[in-house]
Amino acid sequence: MEKLFYSGGGGKVVVVVGGGGGKVVVVVGGGGGKVVVVVGGGGGKVVVVVGGGGGKVVVVVGGGGGKVVVVVGGGGGKVVVVVGGGGGKVVVVVGGGGGKVVVVVGGGGGKVVVVVGGGGSVVVVC
């Protein structure tokens, strides 16, 4: 089990990796932002979160096939990404400019979700 995380500029970073296949977690939280990453086993492979500028980023990957999650939350925005197993492959979320982005990928074949939310509210459920 490999964990790599870096916290700079007064940010808060919480990383929890629960066994069974949580391989690499990279978190960069800077500028007063808050980043929470939870990887629950069974196949959560790579999680990359960059939370800066006072934004809040929450990423939860529950096992069974959540492969790659990339979240960039900046500028005071709030980003929540939940990938529940069974085939959620790639989730990319860029939430900036004070917007709120919520992405939920529930198993069974949700392959690619890309959300860019600037100033508005975006909710994606697959």
GROMACS .gro file of C-alpha atoms in nm, residues 16-123:
model
  108
   16VAL     CA    1  -0.760   0.725   0.451
   17VAL     CA    2  -0.672   0.412   0.256
   18GLY     CA    3  -0.860   0.093   0.345
   19GLY     CA    4  -0.693  -0.225   0.219
   20GLY     CA    5  -0.765  -0.466  -0.064
   21GLY     CA    6  -0.620  -0.264  -0.350
   22GLY     CA    7  -0.598   0.111  -0.268
   23LYS     CA    8  -0.267   0.164  -0.448
   24VAL     CA    9  -0.168   0.530  -0.489
   25VAL     CA   10  -0.314   0.844  -0.338
   26VAL     CA   11  -0.168   1.185  -0.420
   27VAL     CA   12  -0.314   1.492  -0.252
   28VAL     CA   13  -0.193   1.849  -0.281
   29GLY     CA   14  -0.388   2.084  -0.055
   30GLY     CA   15  -0.270   2.444  -0.049
   31GLY     CA   16  -0.390   2.795   0.014
   32GLY     CA   17  -0.618   2.713   0.305
   33GLY     CA   18  -0.823   2.454   0.122
   34LYS     CA   19  -0.951   2.133   0.276
   35VAL     CA   20  -0.904   1.797   0.108
   36VAL     CA   21  -1.052   1.468   0.224
   37VAL     CA   22  -0.974   1.148   0.035
   38VAL     CA   23  -1.112   0.809   0.132
   39VAL     CA   24  -1.021   0.500  -0.068
   40GLY     CA   25  -1.201   0.181   0.035
   41GLY     CA   26  -1.041  -0.139  -0.093
   42GLY     CA   27  -1.123  -0.380  -0.372
   43GLY     CA   28  -0.979  -0.185  -0.665
   44GLY     CA   29  -0.955   0.191  -0.596
   45LYS     CA   30  -0.631   0.240  -0.790
   46VAL     CA   31  -0.537   0.607  -0.834
   47VAL     CA   32  -0.680   0.916  -0.670
   48VAL     CA   33  -0.534   1.260  -0.742
   49VAL     CA   34  -0.679   1.565  -0.570
   50VAL     CA   35  -0.557   1.923  -0.595
   51GLY     CA   36  -0.751   2.156  -0.367
   52GLY     CA   37  -0.634   2.517  -0.354
   53GLY     CA   38  -0.755   2.869  -0.297
   54GLY     CA   39  -0.988   2.793  -0.009
   55GLY     CA   40  -1.188   2.529  -0.190
   56LYS     CA   41  -1.316   2.208  -0.033
   57VAL     CA   42  -1.264   1.873  -0.203
   58VAL     CA   43  -1.409   1.543  -0.088
   59VAL     CA   44  -1.332   1.225  -0.281
   60VAL     CA   45  -1.465   0.884  -0.185
   61VAL     CA   46  -1.373   0.577  -0.389
   62GLY     CA   47  -1.551   0.258  -0.283
   63GLY     CA   48  -1.397  -0.063  -0.418
   64GLY     CA   49  -1.487  -0.297  -0.701
   65GLY     CA   50  -1.345  -0.101  -0.993
   66GLY     CA   51  -1.316   0.274  -0.924
   67LYS     CA   52  -0.995   0.322  -1.123
   68VAL     CA   53  -0.899   0.689  -1.163
   69VAL     CA   54  -1.040   0.997  -0.994
   70VAL     CA   55  -0.895   1.341  -1.060
   71VAL     CA   56  -1.039   1.645  -0.886
   72VAL     CA   57  -0.919   2.003  -0.908
   73GLY     CA   58  -1.116   2.233  -0.677
   74GLY     CA   59  -1.004   2.594  -0.660
   75GLY     CA   60  -1.128   2.946  -0.605
   76GLY     CA   61  -1.359   2.873  -0.314
   77GLY     CA   62  -1.561   2.607  -0.491
   78LYS     CA   63  -1.683   2.283  -0.338
   79VAL     CA   64  -1.627   1.951  -0.511
   80VAL     CA   65  -1.767   1.618  -0.401
   81VAL     CA   66  -1.687   1.303  -0.597
   82VAL     CA   67  -1.819   0.960  -0.506
   83VAL     CA   68  -1.727   0.655  -0.711
   84GLY     CA   69  -1.905   0.334  -0.609
   85GLY     CA   70  -1.760   0.012  -0.749
   86GLY     CA   71  -1.856  -0.214  -1.038
   87GLY     CA   72  -1.708  -0.021  -1.328
   88GLY     CA   73  -1.674   0.355  -1.258
   89LYS     CA   74  -1.354   0.405  -1.458
   90VAL     CA   75  -1.257   0.771  -1.494
   91VAL     CA   76  -1.395   1.077  -1.319
   92VAL     CA   77  -1.250   1.422  -1.381
   93VAL     CA   78  -1.396   1.723  -1.203
   94VAL     CA   79  -1.277   2.081  -1.224
   95GLY     CA   80  -1.476   2.307  -0.990
   96GLY     CA   81  -1.368   2.670  -0.976
   97GLY     CA   82  -1.499   3.019  -0.922
   98GLY     CA   83  -1.721   2.949  -0.624
   99GLY     CA   84  -1.930   2.684  -0.793
  100LYS     CA   85  -2.048   2.357  -0.642
  101VAL     CA   86  -1.989   2.029  -0.820
  102VAL     CA   87  -2.127   1.693  -0.712
  103VAL     CA   88  -2.045   1.382  -0.912
  104VAL     CA   89  -2.174   1.038  -0.821
  105VAL     CA   90  -2.079   0.735  -1.028
  106GLY     CA   91  -2.261   0.423  -0.915
  107GLY     CA   92  -2.131   0.093  -1.053
  108GLY     CA   93  -2.234  -0.116  -1.350
  109GLY     CA   94  -2.059   0.071  -1.630
  110GLY     CA   95  -2.032   0.450  -1.571
  111LYS     CA   96  -1.713   0.494  -1.774
  112VAL     CA   97  -1.615   0.859  -1.812
  113VAL     CA   98  -1.754   1.166  -1.638
  114VAL     CA   99  -1.606   1.512  -1.697
  115VAL     CA  100  -1.755   1.813  -1.520
  116VAL     CA  101  -1.636   2.172  -1.533
  117GLY     CA  102  -1.839   2.394  -1.298
  118GLY     CA  103  -1.759   2.764  -1.273
  119GLY     CA  104  -1.987   2.976  -1.059
  120GLY     CA  105  -2.287   2.751  -1.097
  121SER     CA  106  -2.412   2.424  -0.949
  122VAL     CA  107  -2.350   2.099  -1.134
  123VAL     CA  108  -2.485   1.760  -1.033
   0.00000   0.00000   0.00000
